[in-house]
PDB file of C-alpha atoms in Angstrom:
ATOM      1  CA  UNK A 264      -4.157 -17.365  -0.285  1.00  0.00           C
ATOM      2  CA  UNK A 265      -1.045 -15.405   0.108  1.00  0.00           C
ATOM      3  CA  UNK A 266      -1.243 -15.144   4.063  1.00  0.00           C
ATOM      4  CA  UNK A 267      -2.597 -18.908   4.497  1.00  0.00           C
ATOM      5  CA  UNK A 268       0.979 -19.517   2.585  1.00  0.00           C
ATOM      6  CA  UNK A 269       2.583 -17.071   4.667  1.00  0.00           C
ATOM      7  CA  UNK A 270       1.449 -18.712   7.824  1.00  0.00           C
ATOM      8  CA  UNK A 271       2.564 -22.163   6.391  1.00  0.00           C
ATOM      9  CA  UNK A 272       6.022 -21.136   6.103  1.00  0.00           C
ATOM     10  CA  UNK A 273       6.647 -19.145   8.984  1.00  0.00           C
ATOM     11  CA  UNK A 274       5.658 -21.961  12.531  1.00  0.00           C
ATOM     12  CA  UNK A 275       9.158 -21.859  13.708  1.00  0.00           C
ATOM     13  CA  UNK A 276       9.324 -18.384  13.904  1.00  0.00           C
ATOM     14  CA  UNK A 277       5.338 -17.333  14.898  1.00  0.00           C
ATOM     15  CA  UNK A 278       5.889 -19.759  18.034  1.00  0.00           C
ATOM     16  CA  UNK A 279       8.640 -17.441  19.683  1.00  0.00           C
ATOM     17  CA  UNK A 280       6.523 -14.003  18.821  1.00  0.00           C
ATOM     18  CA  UNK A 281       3.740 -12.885  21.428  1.00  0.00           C
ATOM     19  CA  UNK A 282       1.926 -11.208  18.456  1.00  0.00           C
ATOM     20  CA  UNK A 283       1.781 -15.121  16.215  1.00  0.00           C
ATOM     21  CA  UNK A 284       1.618 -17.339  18.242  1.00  0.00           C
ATOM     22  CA  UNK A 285      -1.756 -18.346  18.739  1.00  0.00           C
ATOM     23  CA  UNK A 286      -2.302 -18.520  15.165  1.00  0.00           C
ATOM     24  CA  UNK A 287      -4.002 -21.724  14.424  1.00  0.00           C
ATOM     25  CA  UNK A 288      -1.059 -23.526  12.636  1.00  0.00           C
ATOM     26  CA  UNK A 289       1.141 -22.810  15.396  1.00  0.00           C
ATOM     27  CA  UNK A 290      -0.827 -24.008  18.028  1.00  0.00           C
ATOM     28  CA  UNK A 291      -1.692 -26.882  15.925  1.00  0.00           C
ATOM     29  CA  UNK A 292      -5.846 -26.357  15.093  1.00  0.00           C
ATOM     30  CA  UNK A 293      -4.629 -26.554  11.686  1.00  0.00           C
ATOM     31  CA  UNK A 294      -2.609 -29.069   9.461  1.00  0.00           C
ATOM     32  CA  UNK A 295       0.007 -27.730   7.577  1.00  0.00           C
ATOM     33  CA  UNK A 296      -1.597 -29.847   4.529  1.00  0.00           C
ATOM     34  CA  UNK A 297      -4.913 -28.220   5.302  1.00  0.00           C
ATOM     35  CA  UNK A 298      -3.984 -24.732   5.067  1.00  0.00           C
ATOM     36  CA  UNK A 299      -2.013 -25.132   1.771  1.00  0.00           C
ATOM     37  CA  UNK A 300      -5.382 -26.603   0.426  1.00  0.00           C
ATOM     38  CA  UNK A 301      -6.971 -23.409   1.433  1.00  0.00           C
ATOM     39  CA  UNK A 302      -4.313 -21.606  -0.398  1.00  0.00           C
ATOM     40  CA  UNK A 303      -4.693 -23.261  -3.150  1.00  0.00           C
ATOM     41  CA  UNK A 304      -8.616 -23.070  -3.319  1.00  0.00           C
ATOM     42  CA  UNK A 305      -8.343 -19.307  -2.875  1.00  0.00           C
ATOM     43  CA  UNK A 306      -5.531 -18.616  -5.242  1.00  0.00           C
ATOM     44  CA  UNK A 307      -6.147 -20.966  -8.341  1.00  0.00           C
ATOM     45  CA  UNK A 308     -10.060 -20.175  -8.924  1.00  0.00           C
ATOM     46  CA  UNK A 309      -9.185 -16.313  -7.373  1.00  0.00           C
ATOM     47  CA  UNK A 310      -7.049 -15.766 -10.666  1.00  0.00           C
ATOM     48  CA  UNK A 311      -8.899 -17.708 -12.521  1.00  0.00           C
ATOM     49  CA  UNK A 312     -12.015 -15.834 -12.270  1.00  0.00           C
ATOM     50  CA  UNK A 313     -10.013 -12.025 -12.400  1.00  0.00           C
ATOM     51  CA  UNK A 314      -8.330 -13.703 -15.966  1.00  0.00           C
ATOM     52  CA  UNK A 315     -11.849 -15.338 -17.210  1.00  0.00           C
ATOM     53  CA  UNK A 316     -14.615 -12.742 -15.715  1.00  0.00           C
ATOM     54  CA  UNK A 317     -12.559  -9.289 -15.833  1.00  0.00           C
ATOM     55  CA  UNK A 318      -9.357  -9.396 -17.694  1.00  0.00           C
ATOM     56  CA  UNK A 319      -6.074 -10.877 -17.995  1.00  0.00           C
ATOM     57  CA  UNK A 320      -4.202  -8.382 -17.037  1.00  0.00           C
ATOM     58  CA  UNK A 321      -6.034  -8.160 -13.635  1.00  0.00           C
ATOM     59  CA  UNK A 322      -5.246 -12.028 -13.538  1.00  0.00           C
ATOM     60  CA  UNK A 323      -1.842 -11.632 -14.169  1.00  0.00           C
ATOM     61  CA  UNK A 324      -1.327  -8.428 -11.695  1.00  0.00           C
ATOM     62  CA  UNK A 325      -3.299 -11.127  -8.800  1.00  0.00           C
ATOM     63  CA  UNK A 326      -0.861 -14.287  -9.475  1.00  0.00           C
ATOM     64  CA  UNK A 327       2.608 -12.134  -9.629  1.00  0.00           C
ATOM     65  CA  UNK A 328       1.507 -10.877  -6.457  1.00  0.00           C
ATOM     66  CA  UNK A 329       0.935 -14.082  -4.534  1.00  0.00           C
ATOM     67  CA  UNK A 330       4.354 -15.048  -5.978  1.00  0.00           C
ATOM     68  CA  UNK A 331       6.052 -11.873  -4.621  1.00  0.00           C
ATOM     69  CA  UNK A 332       4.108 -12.176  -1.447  1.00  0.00           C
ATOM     70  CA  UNK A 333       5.072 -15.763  -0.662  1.00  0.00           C
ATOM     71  CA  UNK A 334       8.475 -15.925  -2.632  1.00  0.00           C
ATOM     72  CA  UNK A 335      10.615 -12.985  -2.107  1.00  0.00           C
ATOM     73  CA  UNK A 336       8.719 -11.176   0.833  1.00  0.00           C
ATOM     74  CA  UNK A 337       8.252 -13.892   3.484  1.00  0.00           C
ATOM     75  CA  UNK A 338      11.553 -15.338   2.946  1.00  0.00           C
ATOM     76  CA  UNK A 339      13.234 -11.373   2.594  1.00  0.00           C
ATOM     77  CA  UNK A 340      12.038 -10.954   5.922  1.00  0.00           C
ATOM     78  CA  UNK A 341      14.674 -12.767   7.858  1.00  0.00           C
ATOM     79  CA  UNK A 342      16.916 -11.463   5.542  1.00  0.00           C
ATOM     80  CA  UNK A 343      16.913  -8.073   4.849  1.00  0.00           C
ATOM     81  CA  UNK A 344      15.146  -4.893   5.778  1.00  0.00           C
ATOM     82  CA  UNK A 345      14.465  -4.699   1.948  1.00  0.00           C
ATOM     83  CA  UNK A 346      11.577  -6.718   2.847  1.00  0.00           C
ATOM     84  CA  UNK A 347       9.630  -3.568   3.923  1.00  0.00           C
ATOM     85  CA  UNK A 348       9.645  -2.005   0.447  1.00  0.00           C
ATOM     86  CA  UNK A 349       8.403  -5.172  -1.429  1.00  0.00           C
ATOM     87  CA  UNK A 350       6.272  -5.895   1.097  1.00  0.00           C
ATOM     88  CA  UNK A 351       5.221  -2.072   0.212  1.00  0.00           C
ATOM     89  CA  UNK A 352       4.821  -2.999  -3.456  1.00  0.00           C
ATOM     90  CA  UNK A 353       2.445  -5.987  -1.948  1.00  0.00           C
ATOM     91  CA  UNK A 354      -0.065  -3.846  -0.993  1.00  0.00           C
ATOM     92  CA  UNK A 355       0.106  -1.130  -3.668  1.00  0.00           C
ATOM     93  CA  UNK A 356      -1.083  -3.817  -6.565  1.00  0.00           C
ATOM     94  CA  UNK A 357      -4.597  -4.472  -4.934  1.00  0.00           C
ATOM     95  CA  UNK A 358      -5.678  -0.995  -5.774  1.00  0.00           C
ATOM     96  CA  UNK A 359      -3.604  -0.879  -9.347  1.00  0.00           C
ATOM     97  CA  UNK A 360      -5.523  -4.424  -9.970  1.00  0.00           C
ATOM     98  CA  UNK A 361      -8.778  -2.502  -9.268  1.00  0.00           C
ATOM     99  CA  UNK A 362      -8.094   0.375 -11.849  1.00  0.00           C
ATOM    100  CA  UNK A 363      -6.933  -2.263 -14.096  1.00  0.00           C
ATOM    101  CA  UNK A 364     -10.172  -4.355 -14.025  1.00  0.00           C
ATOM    102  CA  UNK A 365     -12.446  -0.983 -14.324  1.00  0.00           C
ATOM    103  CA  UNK A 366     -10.153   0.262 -17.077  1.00  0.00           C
ATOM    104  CA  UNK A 367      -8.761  -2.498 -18.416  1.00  0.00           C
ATOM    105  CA  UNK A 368      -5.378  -0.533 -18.844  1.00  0.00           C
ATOM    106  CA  UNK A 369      -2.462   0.013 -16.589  1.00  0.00           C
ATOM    107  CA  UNK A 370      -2.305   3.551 -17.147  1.00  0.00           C
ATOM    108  CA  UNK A 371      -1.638   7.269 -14.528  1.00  0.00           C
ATOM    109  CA  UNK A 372      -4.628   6.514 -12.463  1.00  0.00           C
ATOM    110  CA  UNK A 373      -2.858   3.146 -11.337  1.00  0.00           C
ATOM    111  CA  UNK A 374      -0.093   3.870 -10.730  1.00  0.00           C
ATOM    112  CA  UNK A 375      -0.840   6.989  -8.533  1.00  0.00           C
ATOM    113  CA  UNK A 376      -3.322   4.548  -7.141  1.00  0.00           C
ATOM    114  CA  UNK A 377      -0.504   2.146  -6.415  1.00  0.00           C
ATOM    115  CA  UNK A 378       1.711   4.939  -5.519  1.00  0.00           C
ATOM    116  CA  UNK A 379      -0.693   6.192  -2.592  1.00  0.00           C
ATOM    117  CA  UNK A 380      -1.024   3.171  -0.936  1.00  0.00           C
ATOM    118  CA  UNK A 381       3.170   2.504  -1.709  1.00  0.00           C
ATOM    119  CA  UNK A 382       4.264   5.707   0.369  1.00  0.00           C
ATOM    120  CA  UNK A 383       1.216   4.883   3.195  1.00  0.00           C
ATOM    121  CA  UNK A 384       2.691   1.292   4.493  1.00  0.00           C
ATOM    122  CA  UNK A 385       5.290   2.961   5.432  1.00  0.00           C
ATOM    123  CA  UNK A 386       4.557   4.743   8.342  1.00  0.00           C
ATOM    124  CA  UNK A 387       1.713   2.194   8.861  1.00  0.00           C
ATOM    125  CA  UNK A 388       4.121  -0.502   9.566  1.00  0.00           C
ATOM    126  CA  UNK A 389       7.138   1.191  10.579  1.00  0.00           C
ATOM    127  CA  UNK A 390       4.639   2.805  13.367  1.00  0.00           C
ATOM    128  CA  UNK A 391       3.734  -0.412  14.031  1.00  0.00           C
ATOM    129  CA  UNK A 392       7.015  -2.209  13.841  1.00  0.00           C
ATOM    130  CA  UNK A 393       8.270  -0.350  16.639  1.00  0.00           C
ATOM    131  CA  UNK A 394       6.133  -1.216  19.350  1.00  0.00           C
ATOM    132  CA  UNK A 395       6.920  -5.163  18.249  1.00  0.00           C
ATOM    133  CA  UNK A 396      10.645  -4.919  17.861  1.00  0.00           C
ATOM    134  CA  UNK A 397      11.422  -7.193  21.218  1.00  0.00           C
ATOM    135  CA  UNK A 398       8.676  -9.138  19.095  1.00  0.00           C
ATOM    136  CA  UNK A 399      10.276  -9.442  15.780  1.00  0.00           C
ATOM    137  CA  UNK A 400      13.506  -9.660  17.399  1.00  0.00           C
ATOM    138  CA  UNK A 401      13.048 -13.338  19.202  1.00  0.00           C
ATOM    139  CA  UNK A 402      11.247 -14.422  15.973  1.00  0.00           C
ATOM    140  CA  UNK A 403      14.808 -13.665  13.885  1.00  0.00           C
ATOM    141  CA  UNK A 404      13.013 -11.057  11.811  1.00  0.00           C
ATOM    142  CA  UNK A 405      14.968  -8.557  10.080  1.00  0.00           C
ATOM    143  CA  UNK A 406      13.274  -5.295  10.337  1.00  0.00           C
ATOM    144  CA  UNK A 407      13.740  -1.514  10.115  1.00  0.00           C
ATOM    145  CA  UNK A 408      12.559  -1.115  13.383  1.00  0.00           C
ATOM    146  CA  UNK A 409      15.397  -4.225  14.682  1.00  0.00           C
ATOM    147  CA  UNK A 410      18.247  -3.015  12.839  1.00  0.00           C
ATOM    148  CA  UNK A 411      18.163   0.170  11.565  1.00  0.00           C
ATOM    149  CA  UNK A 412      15.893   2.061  14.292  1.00  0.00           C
ATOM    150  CA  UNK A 413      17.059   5.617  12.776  1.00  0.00           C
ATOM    151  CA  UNK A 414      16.476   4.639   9.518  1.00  0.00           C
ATOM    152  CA  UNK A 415      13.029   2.864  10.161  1.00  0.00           C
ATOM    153  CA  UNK A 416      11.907   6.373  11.427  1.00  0.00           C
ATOM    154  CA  UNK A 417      13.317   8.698   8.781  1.00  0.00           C
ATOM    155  CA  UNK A 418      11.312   6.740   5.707  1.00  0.00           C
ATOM    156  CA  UNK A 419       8.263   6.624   8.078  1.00  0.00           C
ATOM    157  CA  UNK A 420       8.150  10.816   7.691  1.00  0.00           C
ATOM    158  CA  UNK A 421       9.521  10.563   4.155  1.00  0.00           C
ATOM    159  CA  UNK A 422       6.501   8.624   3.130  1.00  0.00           C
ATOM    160  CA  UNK A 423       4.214  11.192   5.306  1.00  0.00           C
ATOM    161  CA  UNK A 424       5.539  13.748   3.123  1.00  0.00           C
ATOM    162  CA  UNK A 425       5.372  12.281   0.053  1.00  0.00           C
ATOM    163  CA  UNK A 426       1.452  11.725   0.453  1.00  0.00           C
ATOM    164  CA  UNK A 427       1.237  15.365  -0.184  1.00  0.00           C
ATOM    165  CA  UNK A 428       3.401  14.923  -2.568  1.00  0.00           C
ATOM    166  CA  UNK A 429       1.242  12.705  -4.510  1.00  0.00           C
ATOM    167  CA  UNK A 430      -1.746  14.368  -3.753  1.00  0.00           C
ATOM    168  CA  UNK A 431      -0.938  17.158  -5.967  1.00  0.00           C
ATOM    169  CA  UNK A 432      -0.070  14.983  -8.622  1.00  0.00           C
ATOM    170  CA  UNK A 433      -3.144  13.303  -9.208  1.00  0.00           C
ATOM    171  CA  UNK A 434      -4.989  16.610 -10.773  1.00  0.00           C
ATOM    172  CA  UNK A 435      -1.622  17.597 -12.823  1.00  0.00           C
ATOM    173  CA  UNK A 436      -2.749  13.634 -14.497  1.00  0.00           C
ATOM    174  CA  UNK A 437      -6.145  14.719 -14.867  1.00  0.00           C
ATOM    175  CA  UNK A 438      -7.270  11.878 -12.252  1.00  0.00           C
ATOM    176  CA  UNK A 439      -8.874  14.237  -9.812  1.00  0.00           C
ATOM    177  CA  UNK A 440     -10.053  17.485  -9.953  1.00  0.00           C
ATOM    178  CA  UNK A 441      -7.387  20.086  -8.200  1.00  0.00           C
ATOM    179  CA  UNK A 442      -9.958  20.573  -5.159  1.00  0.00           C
ATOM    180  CA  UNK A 443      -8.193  17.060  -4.167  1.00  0.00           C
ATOM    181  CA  UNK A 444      -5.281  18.401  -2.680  1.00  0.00           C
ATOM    182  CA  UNK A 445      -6.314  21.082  -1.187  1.00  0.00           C
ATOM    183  CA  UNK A 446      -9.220  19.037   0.587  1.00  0.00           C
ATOM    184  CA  UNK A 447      -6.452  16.336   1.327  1.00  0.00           C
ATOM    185  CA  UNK A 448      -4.156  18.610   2.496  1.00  0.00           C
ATOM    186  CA  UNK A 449      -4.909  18.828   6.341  1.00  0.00           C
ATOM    187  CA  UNK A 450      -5.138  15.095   6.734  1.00  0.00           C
ATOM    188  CA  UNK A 451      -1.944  14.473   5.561  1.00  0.00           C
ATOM    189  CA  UNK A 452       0.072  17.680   7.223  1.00  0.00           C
ATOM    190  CA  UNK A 453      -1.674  15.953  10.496  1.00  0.00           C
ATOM    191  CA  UNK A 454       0.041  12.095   9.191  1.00  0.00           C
ATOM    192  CA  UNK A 455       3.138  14.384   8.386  1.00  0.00           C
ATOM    193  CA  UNK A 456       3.187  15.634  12.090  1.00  0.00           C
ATOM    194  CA  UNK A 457       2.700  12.555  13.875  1.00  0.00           C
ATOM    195  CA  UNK A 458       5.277  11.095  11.695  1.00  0.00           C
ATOM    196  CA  UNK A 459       7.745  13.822  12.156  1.00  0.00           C
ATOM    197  CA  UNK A 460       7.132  13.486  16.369  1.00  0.00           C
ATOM    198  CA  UNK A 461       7.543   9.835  15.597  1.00  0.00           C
ATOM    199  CA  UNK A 462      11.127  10.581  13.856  1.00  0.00           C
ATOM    200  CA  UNK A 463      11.879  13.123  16.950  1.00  0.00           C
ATOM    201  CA  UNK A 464      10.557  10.928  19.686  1.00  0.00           C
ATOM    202  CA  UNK A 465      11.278   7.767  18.737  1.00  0.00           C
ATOM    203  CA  UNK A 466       8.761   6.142  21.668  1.00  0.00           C
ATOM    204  CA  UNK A 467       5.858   3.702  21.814  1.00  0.00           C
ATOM    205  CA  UNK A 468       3.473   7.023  22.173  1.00  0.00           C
ATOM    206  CA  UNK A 469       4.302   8.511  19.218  1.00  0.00           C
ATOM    207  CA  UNK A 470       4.839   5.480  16.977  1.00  0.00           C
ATOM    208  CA  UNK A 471       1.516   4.869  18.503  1.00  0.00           C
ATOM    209  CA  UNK A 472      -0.533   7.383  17.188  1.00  0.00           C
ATOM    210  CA  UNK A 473       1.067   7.779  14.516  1.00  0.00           C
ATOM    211  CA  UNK A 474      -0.608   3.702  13.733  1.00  0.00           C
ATOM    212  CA  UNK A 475      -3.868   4.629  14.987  1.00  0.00           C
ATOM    213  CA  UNK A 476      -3.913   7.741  12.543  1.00  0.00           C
ATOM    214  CA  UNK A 477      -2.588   5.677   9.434  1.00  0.00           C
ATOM    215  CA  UNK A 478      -5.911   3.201  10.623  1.00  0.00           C
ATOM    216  CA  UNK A 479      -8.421   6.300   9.538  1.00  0.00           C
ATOM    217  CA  UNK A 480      -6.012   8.525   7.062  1.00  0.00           C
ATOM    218  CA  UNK A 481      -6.180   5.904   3.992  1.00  0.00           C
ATOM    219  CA  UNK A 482     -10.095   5.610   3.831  1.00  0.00           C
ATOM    220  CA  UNK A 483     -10.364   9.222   4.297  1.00  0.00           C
ATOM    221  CA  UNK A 484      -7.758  10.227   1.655  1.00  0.00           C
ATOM    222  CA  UNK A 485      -9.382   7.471  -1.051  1.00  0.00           C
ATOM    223  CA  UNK A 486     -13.093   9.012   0.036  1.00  0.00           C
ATOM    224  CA  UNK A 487     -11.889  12.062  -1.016  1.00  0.00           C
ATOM    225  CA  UNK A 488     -10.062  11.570  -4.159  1.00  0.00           C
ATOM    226  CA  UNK A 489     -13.366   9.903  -5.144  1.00  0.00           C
ATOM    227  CA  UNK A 490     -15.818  12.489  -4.287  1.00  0.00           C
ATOM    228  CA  UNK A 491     -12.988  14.816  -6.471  1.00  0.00           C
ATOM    229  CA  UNK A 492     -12.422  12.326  -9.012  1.00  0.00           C
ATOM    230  CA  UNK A 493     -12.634  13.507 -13.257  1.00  0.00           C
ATOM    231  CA  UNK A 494     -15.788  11.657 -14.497  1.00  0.00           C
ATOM    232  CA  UNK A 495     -14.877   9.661 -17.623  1.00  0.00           C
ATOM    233  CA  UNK A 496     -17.489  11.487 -19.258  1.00  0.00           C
ATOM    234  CA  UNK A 497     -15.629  15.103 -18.956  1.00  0.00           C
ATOM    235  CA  UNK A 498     -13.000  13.038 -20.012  1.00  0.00           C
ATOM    236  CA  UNK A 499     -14.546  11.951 -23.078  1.00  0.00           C
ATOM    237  CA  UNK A 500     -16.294  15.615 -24.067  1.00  0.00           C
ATOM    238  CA  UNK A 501     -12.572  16.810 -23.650  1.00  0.00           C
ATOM    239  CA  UNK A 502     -10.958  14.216 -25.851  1.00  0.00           C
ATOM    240  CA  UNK A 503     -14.476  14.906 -28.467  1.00  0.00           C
ATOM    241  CA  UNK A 504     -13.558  18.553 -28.448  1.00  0.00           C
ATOM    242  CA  UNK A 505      -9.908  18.407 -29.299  1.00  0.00           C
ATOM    243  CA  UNK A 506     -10.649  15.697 -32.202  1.00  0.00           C
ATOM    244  CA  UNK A 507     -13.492  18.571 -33.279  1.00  0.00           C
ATOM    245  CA  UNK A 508     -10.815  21.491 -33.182  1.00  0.00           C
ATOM    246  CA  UNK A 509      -7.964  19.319 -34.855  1.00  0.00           C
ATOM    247  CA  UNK A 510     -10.529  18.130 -37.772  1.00  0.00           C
ATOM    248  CA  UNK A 511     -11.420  21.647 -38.405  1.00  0.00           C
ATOM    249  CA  UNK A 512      -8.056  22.622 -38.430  1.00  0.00           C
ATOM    250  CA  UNK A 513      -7.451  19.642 -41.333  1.00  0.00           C
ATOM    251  CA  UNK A 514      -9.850  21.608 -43.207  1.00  0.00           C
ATOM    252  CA  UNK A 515      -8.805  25.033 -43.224  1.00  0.00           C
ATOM    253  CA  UNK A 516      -5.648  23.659 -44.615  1.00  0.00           C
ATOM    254  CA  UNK A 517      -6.687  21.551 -47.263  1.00  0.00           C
ATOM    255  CA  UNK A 518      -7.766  23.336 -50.253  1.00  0.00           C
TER     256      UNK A 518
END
C-alpha cells in the first residue's frame, strides 16, 4: 500500500532517474487512479484484519506507518537528508509489529527488534545510495549520499558498530541467551569492516560490498538470535520461582 502510494506521488521525479523509470506508472501501464485503488485495497482491509484478527495495537503500529511512509518520508525526501532516519524508523516497525502481534505488548524484545533493523538501513541504503547519487541527483532527491557525502559514510560505520552494540544488549534484556553475541559477533565485525573501508574509500567497490553484505547479514543475524532466543517457558519457571521464594519469604515474617 505504502509503495503503490509512494509511486503515485513521485512520476515527475521517477521519469528523470535510470533506476524508476520504467516503473509502470511512469511509463504509463498504470493509471494513477488505478494504483491508488490498489493502495487502498491493501491498506484498509491490511489494518483491518491486524486490528480485528491479532490486535489493535498491531493495527495501529500498521496504519501510523503507512502515514509516516507516505506523509513525512516521501515528501522529506526532496527535502531533507532527515528523510534517511524516518525512512529508518519505516522499516524498524515491521518487526516491532511482529513482536507486538505474538506478544501483544510493546515491550524490550520490540524495541531491540526495531532497534536491529533501525541501525541496519543504514549502511544498507547509504551503501546503496552511493552508487545512485548521479541518480538521485537529476531526480531532485535530497540524500546523504547528494549532499553530505562525508556524513552519509560516517553513520553508515556508526550503524555497523552499533549492531554489536545491540547484540550484546539483547541477553542483558533477557531476550536471547548470551551465546547471541558471541555467535553474532563475526558477522557483524565483517559488516563493521566493510563499512569502515566504505568510510575510508569512499568508492563504488566498497559501497558495493558493503550492499551485497547487508543483502545476507540481516537474515543471518535474525537466524541466530532465534536459534539463541529465551523460550517463554524458562521465562515463566523464572518468574514461578521468584513468586515461590517471595511467598515464602511472606511467611517467615508473618507470625
Amino acid at each position: 500500500s505504502s509503495s503503490s502510494l509512494l509511486q503515485f506521488f513521485e512520476v515527475p521525479f521517477d521519469s528523470n532517474m535510470n533506476r524508476t523509470k520504467n516503473r509502470p506508472l511512469v511509463r504509463g501501464q498504470i493509471s494513477p487512479l488505478l494504483a491508488v485503488c490498489f493502495a487502498a485495497s491493501c491498506g484498509v482491509p491490511g489494518i483491518a484484519l491486524l486490528t480485528l484478527g491479532v490486535n489493535p495495537l498491531t493495527g495501529a503500529l500498521g496504519a501510523f506507518n503507512i502515514f509516516l511512509y507516505t506523509c513525512c518520508y516521501t515528501p522529506m525526501k526532496r527535502m531533507s537528508i532527515a528523510n534517511t532516519w524516518v525512512g529508518a524508523v519505516v522499516g524498524a516497525i515491521p518487526p516491532v509489529m511482529g513482536w507486538t502481534a505474538a506478544t501483544g505488548s510493546l515491550d524490550a524484545g520490540a524495541l531491540l527488534l526495531g532497534g536491529i533493523l533501525y541501525s541496519w538501513q543504514f549502511p544498507h541504503f547509504n551503501a546503496l545510495s552511493w552508487g545512485l547519487r548521479e541518480d538521485y541527483s537529476r531526480g531532485g532527491y535530497c540524500m546523504m549520499s547528494v549532499t553530505h557525502p562525508g556524513l552519509c559514510r560516517r553513520v553508515a560505520l556508526r550503524h555497523c558498530l552499533a549492531l554489536i552494540g545491540l547484540s550484546t544488549v539483547a541477553p542483558v534484556l533477557d531476550i536471547t541467551t548470551w551465546t547471541f553475541p558471541i555467535v553474532s559477533l563475526p558477522i557483524n565485525l565483517y559488516i563493521s569492516y566493510l563499512g569502515f573501508r566504505f568510510y575510508r574509500d569512499a568508492d563504488r567497490s566498497s559501497s558495493r560490498k558493503l550492499f551485497f553484505c547487508s543483502l545476507w547479514h540481516l537474515p543471518m543475524l535474525l537466524l541466530v538470535m532465534f536459534t539463541c532466543k529465551k523460550s517463554f517457558l524458562e521465562k515463566e519457571d523464572k518468574g514461578d520461582l521468584l513468586s515461590e521464594s517471595h511467598g515464602r519469604a511472606m511467611e517467615i515474617r508473618l507470625p
